[in-house]
XYZ file of C-alpha atoms in Angstrom:
712
model
C 5.913 7.260 41.218
C 8.329 8.733 38.698
C 7.000 11.886 36.982
C 7.126 10.394 33.497
C 4.973 7.457 34.584
C 2.461 9.826 36.191
C 2.244 11.660 32.886
C 1.876 8.414 30.967
C -0.894 7.213 33.261
C -2.782 10.520 33.059
C -2.507 10.718 29.272
C -3.534 7.099 28.668
C -7.148 6.050 28.107
C -8.913 4.829 31.240
C -10.197 1.227 30.982
C -13.912 0.849 31.389
C -13.900 -2.184 33.633
C -11.999 -3.367 36.690
C -10.360 -6.154 34.717
C -9.160 -3.576 32.217
C -7.669 -1.482 35.047
C -5.832 -4.505 36.397
C -4.458 -5.386 32.947
C -3.381 -1.795 32.327
C -1.717 -1.605 35.715
C 0.184 -4.825 35.128
C 1.312 -3.637 31.702
C 2.369 -0.282 33.103
C 4.291 -1.876 35.964
C 5.984 -4.292 33.592
C 6.921 -1.440 31.275
C 8.272 0.578 34.198
C 10.443 -2.319 35.304
C 11.664 -2.748 31.731
C 12.560 0.935 31.493
C 14.417 0.811 34.790
C 16.491 -2.091 33.498
C 16.990 -0.292 30.169
C 18.539 2.647 31.993
C 21.432 0.433 33.064
C 22.721 0.451 29.480
C 23.615 3.491 27.412
C 21.040 2.710 24.714
C 18.216 0.227 24.440
C 16.526 1.199 21.163
C 18.975 1.287 18.250
C 18.774 0.792 14.509
C 20.230 -2.672 15.086
C 17.581 -3.724 17.635
C 14.833 -2.466 15.325
C 16.260 -4.248 12.277
C 16.436 -7.496 14.234
C 12.831 -6.997 15.358
C 11.755 -6.693 11.713
C 12.421 -10.376 11.052
C 11.486 -11.803 14.477
C 8.135 -13.546 14.171
C 8.361 -14.464 17.845
C 8.471 -10.804 18.892
C 5.582 -10.000 16.563
C 3.363 -12.421 18.502
C 3.805 -10.433 21.728
C 2.556 -7.124 23.072
C 5.402 -4.555 23.038
C 7.642 -4.572 26.106
C 7.543 -0.784 25.902
C 4.011 0.666 25.496
C 4.867 2.801 22.454
C 2.196 4.537 20.398
C 2.151 3.844 16.668
C 1.209 6.993 14.737
C 1.295 8.571 11.291
C 1.837 12.052 9.876
C 0.892 12.760 6.281
C 0.055 15.397 3.691
C -3.712 14.929 4.172
C -5.967 17.904 3.439
C -5.781 20.110 6.547
C -9.377 21.222 6.039
C -10.384 17.818 7.462
C -10.886 18.738 11.117
C -13.875 16.825 12.452
C -16.591 14.488 11.100
C -19.267 16.951 12.272
C -17.755 19.864 10.322
C -17.518 20.578 6.556
C -14.570 19.227 4.549
C -14.112 16.056 6.600
C -13.680 14.318 3.225
C -11.700 17.105 1.508
C -9.156 15.664 -0.911
C -6.332 18.137 -1.625
C -3.981 15.618 -0.047
C -0.799 16.856 -1.682
C -0.980 20.309 -0.101
C -0.741 19.489 3.590
C 2.295 20.216 5.749
C 2.824 21.463 9.306
C 4.286 24.927 8.685
C 6.825 26.902 6.665
C 10.117 27.846 8.342
C 12.912 30.166 7.268
C 16.377 28.973 8.219
C 19.674 30.476 7.036
C 17.924 32.088 4.098
C 16.151 28.864 3.149
C 12.424 28.251 3.083
C 11.665 24.777 4.420
C 8.293 23.080 4.744
C 7.991 20.977 7.891
C 6.602 17.606 6.839
C 7.106 15.660 10.058
C 7.706 16.655 13.668
C 7.787 14.685 16.906
C 9.092 15.400 20.391
C 10.695 12.981 22.812
C 12.074 9.512 22.024
C 10.758 7.727 18.964
C 11.542 6.074 15.646
C 10.318 6.603 12.086
C 9.368 3.141 10.818
C 8.119 3.770 7.277
C 8.255 6.690 4.841
C 6.303 6.810 1.590
C 6.763 9.665 -0.902
C 5.609 10.502 -4.382
C 8.525 11.484 -6.573
C 6.918 13.843 -9.054
C 9.521 16.523 -9.756
C 11.976 14.931 -7.339
C 14.973 16.920 -8.568
C 15.821 20.305 -7.083
C 14.431 19.240 -3.710
C 16.221 18.560 -0.402
C 14.888 16.601 2.579
C 16.551 17.425 5.902
C 16.284 15.428 9.138
C 16.843 17.469 12.308
C 17.412 15.318 15.395
C 17.191 16.006 19.134
C 16.290 19.683 18.774
C 19.486 20.640 16.932
C 19.583 23.533 14.481
C 21.734 21.692 11.950
C 20.393 18.680 10.048
C 21.745 15.292 11.054
C 20.873 13.758 7.683
C 20.093 15.061 4.194
C 18.491 13.444 1.172
C 19.279 15.413 -2.014
C 15.917 14.681 -3.637
C 12.259 13.983 -2.961
C 13.182 10.371 -3.637
C 14.040 7.825 -0.938
C 16.167 5.836 -3.387
C 18.747 8.515 -2.705
C 18.621 8.054 1.090
C 22.349 7.369 1.140
C 22.822 4.342 3.444
C 24.960 1.494 2.125
C 23.432 -1.970 2.242
C 19.867 -0.865 1.517
C 18.221 -3.317 -0.863
C 14.714 -4.344 -1.812
C 12.855 -5.154 1.351
C 14.082 -2.117 3.262
C 13.743 0.220 0.296
C 11.287 -0.220 -2.554
C 12.093 1.826 -5.659
C 10.000 1.874 -8.787
C 12.045 1.999 -11.956
C 9.231 1.955 -14.517
C 7.058 4.904 -13.588
C 9.236 6.800 -11.105
C 6.111 7.947 -9.294
C 6.958 6.998 -5.743
C 9.458 5.591 -3.296
C 9.230 3.757 0.014
C 11.664 3.005 2.819
C 11.354 0.781 5.882
C 14.793 1.508 7.343
C 14.080 2.592 10.948
C 15.230 6.112 11.842
C 15.305 6.383 15.673
C 15.819 9.556 17.711
C 16.362 10.212 21.398
C 14.753 13.622 21.858
C 12.656 14.579 18.873
C 12.876 14.652 15.102
C 11.828 17.138 12.429
C 11.868 16.488 8.677
C 11.724 19.433 6.299
C 11.614 19.879 2.548
C 13.245 22.692 0.602
C 12.228 23.181 -3.022
C 14.997 24.868 -4.949
C 12.755 25.876 -7.837
C 9.492 27.841 -7.651
C 7.596 25.195 -9.645
C 4.375 24.264 -7.842
C 4.162 20.501 -7.349
C 1.884 18.458 -5.092
C 3.881 16.529 -2.509
C 2.203 13.477 -1.043
C 3.912 11.828 1.919
C 3.334 9.412 4.798
C 5.521 9.043 7.901
C 4.752 6.106 10.209
C 6.507 6.316 13.557
C 6.668 5.100 17.139
C 6.386 7.376 20.170
C 8.202 5.816 23.123
C 7.540 6.706 26.796
C 9.442 9.728 28.086
C 12.903 8.720 29.255
C 13.234 5.670 26.995
C 16.915 5.447 25.986
C 17.186 5.625 22.198
C 20.293 6.003 20.043
C 19.720 8.774 17.495
C 20.324 8.006 13.842
C 23.564 9.527 12.523
C 26.322 9.050 9.974
C 28.174 6.936 12.517
C 25.151 4.658 12.808
C 24.724 4.551 9.017
C 28.349 3.470 8.617
C 27.822 0.702 11.167
C 24.764 -1.056 9.726
C 25.324 -1.969 6.038
C 25.935 -5.674 6.712
C 22.877 -6.004 8.971
C 20.735 -3.941 6.595
C 21.684 -6.183 3.685
C 21.039 -9.320 5.750
C 17.624 -8.003 6.795
C 16.680 -7.204 3.189
C 17.766 -10.666 2.050
C 15.766 -12.334 4.828
C 12.616 -10.380 3.988
C 12.724 -11.245 0.289
C 13.949 -14.806 0.793
C 10.859 -15.571 2.875
C 8.433 -14.207 0.277
C 8.501 -17.289 -1.962
C 8.644 -20.005 0.657
C 5.829 -22.442 1.229
C 6.103 -25.768 3.003
C 9.307 -27.663 2.200
C 9.548 -31.172 3.654
C 13.330 -31.023 3.346
C 13.681 -27.811 5.378
C 14.942 -27.708 8.936
C 12.302 -25.788 10.883
C 14.348 -25.679 14.067
C 14.801 -27.677 17.240
C 11.616 -29.209 18.564
C 9.603 -28.564 15.384
C 6.910 -31.078 14.497
C 5.259 -31.656 11.123
C 1.603 -32.602 10.936
C 0.302 -33.792 7.544
C -3.185 -34.839 6.559
C -5.054 -35.459 3.290
C -8.813 -35.559 2.841
C -11.635 -34.802 0.396
C -14.535 -32.422 0.984
C -17.840 -32.281 -0.843
C -20.321 -29.438 -0.464
C -21.234 -28.839 3.183
C -18.521 -31.131 4.562
C -15.812 -30.049 6.976
C -12.634 -31.504 8.412
C -11.025 -30.898 11.801
C -7.267 -30.897 12.265
C -6.191 -31.455 15.875
C -2.637 -30.494 16.746
C -0.196 -31.279 19.505
C -1.198 -30.010 22.942
C 0.687 -27.915 25.498
C 2.581 -24.697 24.856
C 3.458 -24.544 21.175
C 3.035 -22.282 18.177
C 2.105 -22.951 14.577
C 4.915 -21.518 12.457
C 3.620 -22.633 9.060
C 0.151 -23.642 7.874
C -0.289 -24.724 4.264
C -3.282 -25.993 2.272
C -2.785 -27.607 -1.125
C -6.176 -27.676 -2.866
C -6.362 -30.105 -5.753
C -9.412 -29.974 -7.997
C -10.955 -31.634 -11.001
C -9.013 -30.979 -14.224
C -11.932 -28.884 -15.501
C -11.679 -26.559 -12.498
C -8.656 -24.604 -13.662
C -6.905 -21.780 -11.784
C -7.890 -18.394 -13.159
C -11.460 -19.431 -13.881
C -14.559 -18.217 -12.065
C -15.295 -21.759 -10.835
C -11.851 -22.012 -9.235
C -12.330 -18.556 -7.663
C -15.667 -19.655 -6.211
C -14.137 -22.806 -4.721
C -11.241 -20.984 -3.041
C -13.627 -18.299 -1.752
C -15.984 -20.965 -0.388
C -13.405 -22.972 1.565
C -13.644 -21.490 5.061
C -10.762 -21.715 7.535
C -11.520 -21.476 11.255
C -8.956 -21.779 14.040
C -9.601 -22.057 17.755
C -6.901 -21.602 20.361
C -7.406 -22.845 23.926
C -11.126 -23.291 23.323
C -11.803 -19.900 21.678
C -12.277 -19.328 17.942
C -10.109 -16.423 16.763
C -9.849 -17.050 13.001
C -12.687 -17.149 10.414
C -11.898 -16.363 6.778
C -12.213 -17.680 3.225
C -9.094 -19.595 2.251
C -8.339 -17.233 -0.659
C -8.464 -14.172 1.601
C -6.605 -15.881 4.455
C -3.637 -16.063 2.053
C -3.743 -12.369 1.166
C -4.999 -13.094 -2.364
C -8.663 -12.156 -2.293
C -11.274 -12.939 -4.921
C -9.852 -15.342 -7.494
C -7.052 -16.610 -5.240
C -4.363 -15.127 -7.460
C -0.688 -15.507 -6.562
C 0.370 -13.479 -3.523
C 3.777 -13.111 -1.910
C 4.702 -11.425 1.356
C 6.741 -12.027 4.483
C 3.673 -13.502 6.217
C 1.811 -15.473 3.545
C 2.287 -17.094 0.170
C 0.000 -18.396 -2.582
C 0.982 -19.792 -5.960
C -2.382 -18.931 -7.533
C -2.941 -22.620 -8.379
C -4.281 -23.961 -5.102
C -1.371 -23.747 -2.671
C -2.110 -21.373 0.201
C 0.482 -20.855 2.936
C 0.292 -18.802 6.146
C 3.528 -17.979 7.969
C 2.090 -16.009 10.890
C 3.322 -17.417 14.197
C 0.263 -18.708 16.103
C 0.997 -19.557 19.763
C -1.322 -21.342 22.183
C -1.130 -22.591 25.778
C -2.977 -25.902 25.640
C -4.582 -26.832 22.340
C -5.339 -25.702 18.794
C -8.114 -26.876 16.489
C -8.197 -26.041 12.782
C -11.342 -26.648 10.713
C -11.896 -26.269 6.986
C -15.457 -26.170 5.610
C -16.439 -26.496 1.956
C -19.420 -24.282 1.010
C -18.835 -24.562 -2.753
C -20.676 -26.937 -5.123
C -17.362 -28.556 -6.055
C -15.369 -31.402 -4.544
C -11.948 -30.479 -3.207
C -9.041 -32.814 -2.426
C -6.894 -31.082 0.182
C -3.505 -31.818 1.657
C -2.476 -29.914 4.765
C 1.064 -29.390 6.032
C 1.416 -27.860 9.477
C 4.649 -27.070 11.292
C 4.554 -26.307 15.014
C 7.376 -25.381 17.346
C 7.965 -24.903 21.079
C 6.910 -21.498 22.379
C 7.736 -19.693 25.634
C 4.466 -18.177 26.816
C 4.743 -15.041 28.976
C 2.529 -12.126 30.001
C 3.181 -10.382 26.668
C 2.100 -13.350 24.525
C -0.981 -12.881 22.332
C -3.197 -15.055 20.151
C -3.411 -14.749 16.379
C -6.714 -13.370 15.009
C -8.239 -13.056 11.532
C -11.664 -11.636 10.656
C -13.449 -11.190 7.322
C -16.136 -8.701 6.315
C -17.999 -7.997 3.064
C -20.508 -5.348 1.980
C -21.872 -4.871 -1.513
C -23.237 -1.843 -3.363
C -21.254 0.748 -1.419
C -21.645 4.245 -2.945
C -18.513 5.923 -4.303
C -18.623 9.651 -5.113
C -16.089 11.864 -6.870
C -13.722 14.023 -4.846
C -15.459 17.050 -6.397
C -18.586 16.014 -4.465
C -16.756 15.017 -1.295
C -19.472 16.493 0.910
C -21.623 13.490 -0.137
C -18.938 10.986 0.822
C -19.193 8.423 3.623
C -16.686 6.422 5.645
C -16.809 2.654 5.275
C -15.848 0.796 8.421
C -13.056 -1.521 7.331
C -12.945 -3.053 10.803
C -13.505 -2.260 14.474
C -11.568 -4.441 16.911
C -12.282 -4.450 20.637
C -9.948 -5.587 23.397
C -6.161 -5.453 23.606
C -3.869 -6.317 20.748
C -1.468 -5.327 17.983
C -2.808 -4.662 14.469
C -0.634 -6.478 11.916
C -2.179 -6.036 8.490
C -5.089 -6.399 6.112
C -6.380 -7.285 2.678
C -8.834 -5.241 0.609
C -10.541 -7.360 -2.050
C -13.305 -5.873 -4.192
C -15.348 -5.579 -7.344
C -15.393 -2.100 -8.836
C -18.570 -1.310 -10.798
C -17.194 1.997 -12.114
C -14.689 2.437 -14.912
C -12.446 4.706 -12.867
C -10.171 4.658 -9.844
C -12.315 4.226 -6.731
C -9.612 4.489 -4.048
C -9.123 8.233 -3.706
C -10.417 8.109 -0.118
C -8.126 8.309 2.899
C -7.720 5.740 5.638
C -8.583 6.881 9.176
C -7.429 4.756 12.098
C -8.282 5.680 15.681
C -6.839 3.888 18.693
C -8.458 3.606 22.125
C -11.187 6.172 21.334
C -8.779 9.036 20.599
C -10.629 12.217 19.453
C -8.803 12.487 16.094
C -7.324 9.642 14.016
C -3.669 9.017 14.811
C -3.451 7.636 11.243
C -4.996 9.932 8.612
C -3.811 9.007 5.134
C -3.868 10.300 1.577
C -5.547 7.551 -0.456
C -5.925 3.815 -0.885
C -2.905 3.435 -3.180
C -0.727 5.302 -0.678
C -1.927 3.185 2.250
C -1.042 0.056 0.304
C 2.475 1.362 -0.336
C 2.469 1.665 -4.094
C 6.050 2.711 -4.690
C 5.335 3.711 -8.247
C 2.293 2.299 -9.877
C 0.332 -0.930 -9.485
C 0.737 -4.715 -9.670
C 3.860 -4.898 -7.506
C 4.393 -7.236 -4.530
C 6.931 -6.700 -1.757
C 7.462 -8.278 1.693
C 4.986 -5.853 3.270
C 2.576 -4.757 0.520
C 1.249 -5.678 -2.881
C -1.534 -6.008 -5.413
C -2.267 -9.620 -6.375
C -5.084 -8.750 -8.767
C -6.231 -6.021 -11.143
C -8.557 -7.156 -13.922
C -8.645 -4.012 -16.037
C -6.290 -1.147 -16.589
C -9.056 1.280 -15.611
C -9.696 -0.732 -12.384
C -13.078 -2.010 -13.549
C -13.871 -5.443 -12.104
C -11.882 -7.310 -9.460
C -8.957 -5.782 -7.571
C -7.117 -6.801 -4.412
C -4.434 -5.187 -2.254
C -2.650 -6.256 0.916
C -0.523 -4.549 3.519
C 1.193 -6.276 6.423
C 2.913 -4.423 9.229
C 6.207 -4.981 10.966
C 7.728 -2.026 12.825
C 4.669 0.025 11.836
C 2.264 -2.344 13.643
C -0.349 -0.595 15.809
C -0.765 -1.573 19.501
C -4.129 -0.875 21.127
C -5.505 -1.445 24.639
C -9.268 -1.116 24.216
C -10.200 -0.562 20.588
C -8.893 -0.039 17.071
C -11.287 1.511 14.553
C -10.347 1.620 10.866
C -12.403 3.514 8.242
C -11.882 4.146 4.524
C -13.429 7.123 2.714
C -15.470 6.101 -0.335
C -14.073 8.643 -2.803
C -13.227 8.010 -6.440
C -12.986 9.545 -9.877
C -16.502 8.579 -10.919
C -19.826 8.148 -9.135
C -20.782 4.511 -8.832
C -20.643 1.524 -6.501
C -18.112 -0.988 -5.211
C -18.375 -4.334 -3.439
C -15.750 -4.299 -0.668
C -14.425 -7.094 1.516
C -11.772 -6.738 4.198
C -9.620 -9.369 5.886
C -7.750 -8.155 8.954
C -4.879 -9.803 10.822
C -3.928 -8.981 14.389
C -2.567 -10.429 17.628
C -4.704 -10.003 20.692
C -5.949 -11.410 23.968
C -8.269 -14.372 23.696
C -11.341 -12.133 24.086
C -10.273 -9.586 21.470
C -12.662 -9.591 18.496
C -13.723 -7.695 15.381
C -17.304 -6.455 15.465
C -19.526 -6.471 12.375
C -17.727 -9.358 10.676
C -19.462 -11.311 7.920
C -20.223 -15.000 7.763
C -21.669 -17.783 5.663
C -24.487 -15.695 4.136
C -22.038 -13.411 2.334
C -20.066 -16.410 1.071
C -23.229 -18.049 -0.264
C -24.082 -14.842 -2.167
C -21.451 -15.991 -4.675
C -19.167 -14.011 -6.972
C -19.798 -11.898 -10.039
C -18.343 -13.198 -13.327
C -14.892 -11.930 -14.202
C -15.322 -9.151 -16.791
C -13.726 -9.779 -20.161
C -13.927 -6.187 -21.382
C -14.188 -2.803 -19.733
C -17.237 -0.716 -20.751
C -15.100 2.344 -21.548
C -14.497 4.110 -24.823
C -12.185 1.946 -26.897
C -11.077 3.288 -30.290
C -10.702 0.263 -32.608
C -7.156 -0.687 -33.649
C -5.689 2.140 -31.593
C -2.246 2.182 -30.010
C -2.552 4.011 -26.681
C 0.326 6.339 -25.808
C -0.018 5.451 -22.122
C 0.862 1.851 -22.932
C 4.127 2.498 -24.786
C 7.405 4.222 -24.004
C 8.931 7.068 -26.077
C 12.132 6.205 -27.909
C 13.536 9.722 -27.553
C 12.673 13.094 -26.012
C 14.110 16.408 -24.858
C 15.743 16.166 -21.452
C 13.519 18.706 -19.693
C 10.265 17.477 -21.238
C 8.372 15.206 -18.807
C 5.333 13.015 -19.333
C 2.736 11.291 -17.150
C -0.419 9.300 -17.615
C -3.459 11.424 -16.749
C -7.013 10.217 -16.264
C -9.673 12.350 -17.967
C -12.842 11.238 -16.223
C -15.222 14.062 -15.447
C -14.504 15.778 -18.770
C -16.924 15.478 -21.711
C -15.486 13.806 -24.758
C -14.138 10.390 -25.640
C -10.552 9.385 -25.001
C -9.290 5.874 -25.604
C -9.417 4.090 -22.214
C -10.302 7.470 -20.604
C -6.731 8.700 -20.342
C -3.947 10.379 -22.255
C -0.216 11.027 -21.979
C 0.259 14.611 -20.820
C 3.625 16.201 -21.687
C 4.773 19.132 -19.571
C 7.853 21.140 -18.627
C 8.833 21.746 -22.252
C 9.723 24.903 -24.119
C 9.695 25.818 -27.797
C 11.829 23.343 -29.743
C 11.415 20.458 -27.279
C 10.157 17.162 -28.683
C 9.124 13.586 -27.990
C 9.360 10.612 -30.401
C 7.646 7.235 -30.642
C 8.529 4.261 -32.831
C 6.038 1.746 -34.248
C 7.471 -1.361 -35.898
C 6.487 -4.625 -37.607
C 4.792 -3.182 -40.708
C 4.888 -4.513 -44.268
C 6.324 -2.544 -47.177
C 3.093 -0.906 -48.319
C 1.143 2.276 -47.672
C -0.655 2.958 -44.394
C -2.891 5.810 -43.291
C -2.040 7.347 -39.906
C -4.563 9.090 -37.646
C -3.697 10.783 -34.357
C -5.999 11.551 -31.402
C -4.972 14.357 -29.021
C -6.284 16.678 -26.303
C -6.962 20.412 -26.257
C -7.114 22.648 -23.166
C -6.659 26.237 -21.934
C -2.967 25.759 -21.056
C -1.915 23.712 -24.109
C 0.604 24.815 -26.741
C 1.085 24.480 -30.485
C 2.766 21.337 -31.829
C 4.060 20.097 -35.176
C 3.667 16.427 -36.102
C 6.243 14.626 -38.249
C 6.084 11.088 -39.636
C 9.472 9.541 -40.502
C 11.086 13.021 -40.275
C 9.872 14.763 -43.431
C 10.865 18.354 -43.973
C 7.378 19.701 -43.406
C 5.052 18.457 -40.685
C 1.423 19.032 -39.793
C 0.813 21.891 -37.321
C -1.834 21.693 -34.603
C -3.066 24.397 -32.221
C -3.958 22.566 -28.987
C -5.603 25.544 -27.265
C -9.271 25.328 -26.298
C -11.471 27.092 -23.763
C -12.271 23.700 -22.241
C -10.648 20.293 -21.958
C -11.732 18.316 -25.005
C -10.716 15.332 -27.099
C -9.888 15.944 -30.733
C -11.402 13.932 -33.509
C -9.059 11.854 -35.640
C -6.273 14.051 -37.043
C -5.275 12.777 -40.485
C -1.474 12.666 -40.652
C -1.444 11.354 -44.200
C -0.458 8.158 -46.008
C 3.082 6.777 -45.697
C 5.192 3.723 -46.288
C 7.236 2.420 -43.349
C 11.020 2.730 -43.372
C 12.579 -0.652 -42.582
C 9.183 -1.729 -41.279
C 8.934 1.236 -38.896
C 7.077 4.499 -38.467
C 8.652 7.227 -36.338
C 6.274 9.867 -34.988
C 7.874 13.080 -33.736
C 5.855 15.697 -31.821
C 7.631 19.038 -31.499
C 6.538 22.006 -29.371
C 6.570 25.132 -31.557
C 4.933 27.792 -29.358
C 1.460 28.590 -28.133
C -1.737 30.397 -28.946
C -1.764 33.939 -27.429
C -4.843 32.913 -25.436
C -3.159 29.847 -23.933
C -1.645 29.966 -20.445
C 0.861 27.163 -20.987
C 2.739 24.857 -23.336
C 1.481 21.411 -22.342
C 0.156 18.919 -24.864
C -1.692 15.619 -24.545
C -1.432 12.494 -26.702
C -4.276 9.969 -26.624
C -3.703 7.272 -29.257
C -2.731 6.607 -32.871
C -4.277 4.398 -35.568
C -2.089 2.931 -38.302
C -4.227 1.198 -40.937
């Protein structure tokens, strides 16, 4: 046996049963034969082959031809070592990196490092303070970088043809960036970051990557490769986004041999309907439900949400049930069945639910829909199936749903009291393809500070250790975005109180497993309280693969809480919140960000403020308020004081003399209303200018915070 295959066999988990050994041996032999054939060509894994794989639903339904490991490196808090030691839930997730290197007089932090053949499949970065930073990619053990990004911002990656789908910028908040362009390497890759200024800034990052077996021929990413791929990159991006909005279209050509199966029926409470499809080797390529209800059962209402949550979809392939989920969650929408759009599912938020996962079977497929709601539902189904070539890599499609209520969330400051919630545990062989988190948040703060931890085949430490819920779900800036691979269909309140839902589906970053995949989320937040969590997980697996601990009818019959109409947070009447408007002008170097203020005594409107930083004496920021009548108004401003805050002067409509305010305090505190005076608008407008004029000798900085303004 070749040395590399001996090493692979020794380093791989040993199956527990004889059947497992036989399956592993067959997979290993098949992989060895594949690698031998790969060696006949100069390269097998290239950017082009990976880009083509991104849009191949057929390939996604199969176990990888090469038994690669899917892994992640991130900036998680390095104090998290083991669940039986302190700091397992530590949360300084912007401080982690591998080591600091000095190279040619430069100091570079190593963010990512891998040896042997592999490919980076997804990079997520925050972009706070992205200027004056350089990312360098060192390939194949070379001392000189093979690629440079002149910023901590993937929008500046520098490959022509990159569009939405392969790269996801955020233009509103500029808080993050995300890229799915595969970056392969033949013999190792290292990514470093050099900060050209001494300013201390947290750097959150996630690198998802594949580790291929030793000896796998891979073409390393380079400028030559980058110059070769723009047309394919653009085509891939267009395909990903084009497929986001597509449901069933009776006029579409679904390919040679495709068959359409349509059926309409009505279901009262407790009734179910079976849909039998064509037998022999085929695959469902599109499954759509159009739920039509009484005119009083309108989308967006609690009654409509209850109906869509109480319609249960089950699918059995070749005599084995592998899918059980509420219809709303099956479509990646979650509670409320809001509109959702991705490469794999689509919902219009009005009753149309469409799944585009490829679902192969050998002999037969049976789909059942059960109505557990008190309402009648008229349903039309449209199902497209196509011929499918079954081989020893083919897998069945699986979906499982789980719900638990009253889960305790603790603040990151009390992380020693935290617990992991088991999102899912899947046994057997398969490939993890995505999930939906749908929940009700009983706190009035962000609950998703906890990291994801994914272990594969009983590994001793998670091969995926993340930096927070929002990072796992690929927020490329802030919230409420939807892309081919991630999104947030629902957020009731700006402070996250009430219902929320997030999905992530995986393409090149899918996770193969041979015996088990275990996925936990830490229950950390910004305020102590509780959440009701439900998870829906999607994967391909052998017929016997299953998720343990899944929920069933009892959790559905528990019902849903009413949609909240108002958050129970401090709300200053008639206030205009600075976090909800944009400045009309500011000094170039002055920066601003929304900052939550939970955990501090005092009352801020909506528990946040706009913190301004990076400024020096003379710097300013201006806001414009329009639509006022030609009469006098009184203006009151609400601000923040703290130990590192400066002195500011407040001007209304640019008078010669403004009101001065010392923002220093020994503790973080909200000011009472600051009377700015009585003014008439100019051309129906008020212009508020805040200018930094220095600082109190006791203060350690020149920041200032703006909460809200009242104009009455």
